[in-house]
C-alpha positions as a Python dict, from the first residue, in 0.01 Angstrom:
ca = {
    (1, 'M'): (0, 0, 0),
    (2, 'T'): (-116, -335, 131),
    (3, 'L'): (-472, -418, 221),
    (4, 'S'): (-383, -409, 591),
    (5, 'E'): (-273, -46, 551),
    (6, 'E'): (-602, 62, 401),
    (7, 'G'): (-783, 71, 733),
    (8, 'P'): (-1124, -74, 814),
    (9, 'A'): (-1292, -309, 573),
    (10, 'R'): (-1563, -168, 352),
    (11, 'G'): (-1887, -140, 539),
    (12, 'S'): (-1711, -96, 872),
    (13, 'A'): (-1885, 148, 1102),
    (14, 'Q'): (-1552, 286, 1231),
    (15, 'P'): (-1385, 539, 1000),
    (16, 'D'): (-1006, 529, 993),
    (17, 'Q'): (-933, 852, 1177),
    (18, 'S'): (-560, 845, 1100),
    (19, 'R'): (-635, 811, 727),
    (20, 'T'): (-881, 1099, 750),
    (21, 'A'): (-617, 1310, 927),
    (22, 'E'): (-360, 1225, 656),
    (23, 'V'): (-600, 1332, 381),
    (24, 'T'): (-690, 1651, 569),
    (25, 'T'): (-321, 1737, 617),
    (26, 'A'): (-236, 1666, 253),
    (27, 'T'): (-539, 1861, 130),
    (28, 'Q'): (-438, 2166, 334),
    (29, 'A'): (-80, 2137, 208),
    (30, 'L'): (-208, 2115, -149),
    (31, 'E'): (-433, 2419, -104),
    (32, 'D'): (-134, 2614, 35),
    (33, 'I'): (89, 2506, -255),
    (34, 'L'): (-171, 2596, -519),
    (35, 'Q'): (-233, 2938, -362),
    (36, 'E'): (141, 3007, -354),
    (37, 'F'): (182, 2870, -707),
    (38, 'T'): (-87, 3107, -835),
    (39, 'R'): (72, 3402, -651),
    (40, 'C'): (413, 3324, -801),
    (41, 'L'): (272, 3290, -1152),
    (42, 'R'): (91, 3623, -1118),
    (43, 'I'): (417, 3803, -1028),
    (44, 'R'): (614, 3602, -1287),
    (45, 'S'): (871, 3481, -1034),
    (46, 'T'): (1059, 3181, -1173),
    (47, 'D'): (1264, 3122, -858),
    (48, 'E'): (959, 3131, -632),
    (49, 'V'): (768, 2891, -858),
    (50, 'L'): (1060, 2646, -869),
    (51, 'R'): (1088, 2621, -490),
    (52, 'L'): (741, 2460, -491),
    (53, 'F'): (860, 2167, -705),
    (54, 'A'): (1070, 1854, -650),
    (55, 'D'): (1405, 1838, -828),
    (56, 'D'): (1272, 1557, -1050),
    (57, 'V'): (937, 1720, -1125),
    (58, 'I'): (738, 1619, -1432),
    (59, 'W'): (512, 1892, -1579),
    (60, 'F'): (254, 1863, -1856),
    (61, 'G'): (14, 2125, -1989),
    (62, 'S'): (-252, 2134, -2262),
    (63, 'A'): (-33, 2209, -2564),
    (64, 'A'): (211, 1957, -2713),
    (65, 'H'): (515, 2171, -2625),
    (66, 'E'): (407, 2229, -2263),
    (67, 'H'): (615, 1973, -2079),
    (68, 'A'): (924, 1965, -1862),
    (69, 'R'): (1121, 1707, -1669),
    (70, 'G'): (1331, 1837, -1382),
    (71, 'L'): (1383, 2189, -1252),
    (72, 'A'): (1621, 2298, -1531),
    (73, 'Q'): (1365, 2221, -1804),
    (74, 'L'): (1086, 2376, -1597),
    (75, 'R'): (1295, 2693, -1551),
    (76, 'R'): (1344, 2716, -1930),
    (77, 'F'): (975, 2652, -1998),
    (78, 'L'): (868, 2924, -1754),
    (79, 'A'): (1122, 3176, -1884),
    (80, 'D'): (1086, 3101, -2255),
    (81, 'D'): (711, 3043, -2266),
    (82, 'V'): (487, 3101, -1964),
    (83, 'F'): (632, 3433, -1851),
    (84, 'K'): (652, 3571, -2207),
    (85, 'R'): (278, 3542, -2259),
    (86, 'P'): (76, 3867, -2261),
    (87, 'Y'): (-118, 3748, -1955),
    (88, 'T'): (-71, 3587, -1617),
    (89, 'V'): (-276, 3297, -1485),
    (90, 'E'): (-481, 3275, -1169),
    (91, 'W'): (-643, 2945, -1080),
    (92, 'V'): (-972, 2921, -895),
    (93, 'W'): (-1033, 2560, -802),
    (94, 'E'): (-1312, 2358, -652),
    (95, 'P'): (-1226, 2150, -346),
    (96, 'P'): (-971, 1897, -473),
    (97, 'L'): (-1012, 1522, -451),
    (98, 'V'): (-707, 1395, -262),
    (99, 'A'): (-578, 1048, -174),
    (100, 'V'): (-271, 966, 35),
    (101, 'S'): (-24, 681, 67),
    (102, 'G'): (265, 737, 306),
    (103, 'Q'): (452, 1055, 216),
    (104, 'V'): (278, 1096, -121),
    (105, 'A'): (-62, 1241, -211),
    (106, 'W'): (-230, 1267, -549),
    (107, 'F'): (-506, 1503, -648),
    (108, 'V'): (-744, 1626, -912),
    (109, 'A'): (-919, 1962, -900),
    (110, 'P'): (-1178, 2105, -1139),
    (111, 'T'): (-1055, 2457, -1197),
    (112, 'I'): (-1122, 2787, -1370),
    (113, 'A'): (-812, 2947, -1520),
    (114, 'V'): (-846, 3325, -1512),
    (115, 'L'): (-613, 3486, -1765),
    (116, 'H'): (-523, 3839, -1656),
    (117, 'H'): (-419, 4004, -1983),
    (118, 'D'): (-157, 4278, -1974),
    (119, 'D'): (-414, 4516, -2129),
    (120, 'G'): (-643, 4473, -1825),
    (121, 'N'): (-892, 4230, -1979),
    (122, 'Q'): (-971, 3888, -1834),
    (123, 'T'): (-1056, 3555, -1991),
    (124, 'R'): (-1197, 3259, -1797),
    (125, 'L'): (-1134, 2903, -1913),
    (126, 'V'): (-1254, 2569, -1781),
    (127, 'Y'): (-942, 2386, -1664),
    (128, 'R'): (-837, 2073, -1480),
    (129, 'M'): (-539, 2029, -1250),
    (130, 'S'): (-401, 1699, -1130),
    (131, 'G'): (-76, 1585, -984),
    (132, 'V'): (127, 1433, -709),
    (133, 'I'): (274, 1608, -406),
    (134, 'E'): (534, 1465, -170),
    (135, 'H'): (601, 1535, 197),
    (136, 'V'): (975, 1604, 230),
    (137, 'A'): (1214, 1729, 499),
    (138, 'N'): (1118, 2011, 735),
    (139, 'G'): (747, 1943, 694),
    (140, 'R'): (742, 2080, 339),
    (141, 'W'): (532, 1941, 58),
    (142, 'V'): (654, 1973, -303),
    (143, 'I'): (495, 1903, -639),
    (144, 'K'): (637, 1588, -803),
    (145, 'L'): (396, 1571, -1097),
    (146, 'F'): (178, 1849, -1232),
    (147, 'N'): (-73, 1829, -1513),
    (148, 'G'): (-289, 2122, -1611),
    (149, 'A'): (-519, 2097, -1909),
    (150, 'E'): (-822, 2241, -2077),
    (151, 'P'): (-1077, 1961, -2113),
    (152, 'A'): (-1184, 1875, -2465),
    (153, 'R'): (-1534, 1973, -2564),
    (154, 'S'): (-1771, 1682, -2570),
    (155, 'A'): (-1969, 1619, -2887),
    (156, 'D'): (-2287, 1673, -2682),
    (157, 'A'): (-2184, 2031, -2597),
    (158, 'E'): (-2170, 2141, -2960),
}
C-alpha cells in the first residue's frame, strides 16, 4: 500500500469512509468465518472446516506439532489430531482488531477457548487468534493464515 492509498493525512478531520467500509466488511466476514469455523469444529466436520481455508493456507497452533501448510496437511492434522481429542473447541472472542489492504485483511482477537469434553465437562482457556483472510471469487472470504495460541504466563502473574 502506498501513502496515497492510506486516505487522509493524520490529524485530518475527514475520516476515510471507504476505508471504514472496507474494515467493516472484512470484520463482518471474519466474524462469519469464525462462527462457521467454531460450528464445524464442534461437529468434527473436516470437509466443512476445509472449505473455509485457502488452498495454500498456513496454520499454526500452540504446540510444536500443530502446524500445516496447504489443505492436504490441514486435513491430516484435523483427522489425526484435532478430531481425535476427547473434546471439541468453541471459541468466544472479543471484537477483533482488523486492518485491510485491497483484497486482504489481517486480524487479532483475544479469545476464550471453551473445551467441551466428551464426558460433559468444560474447560475455559485464555487464547489468542490471529490471521489473514482473503476476499476471493463469488464474494467469499477464506483464511490464508491462521494462528491460535495460548498466551504464556507472565512472570508477574505467578
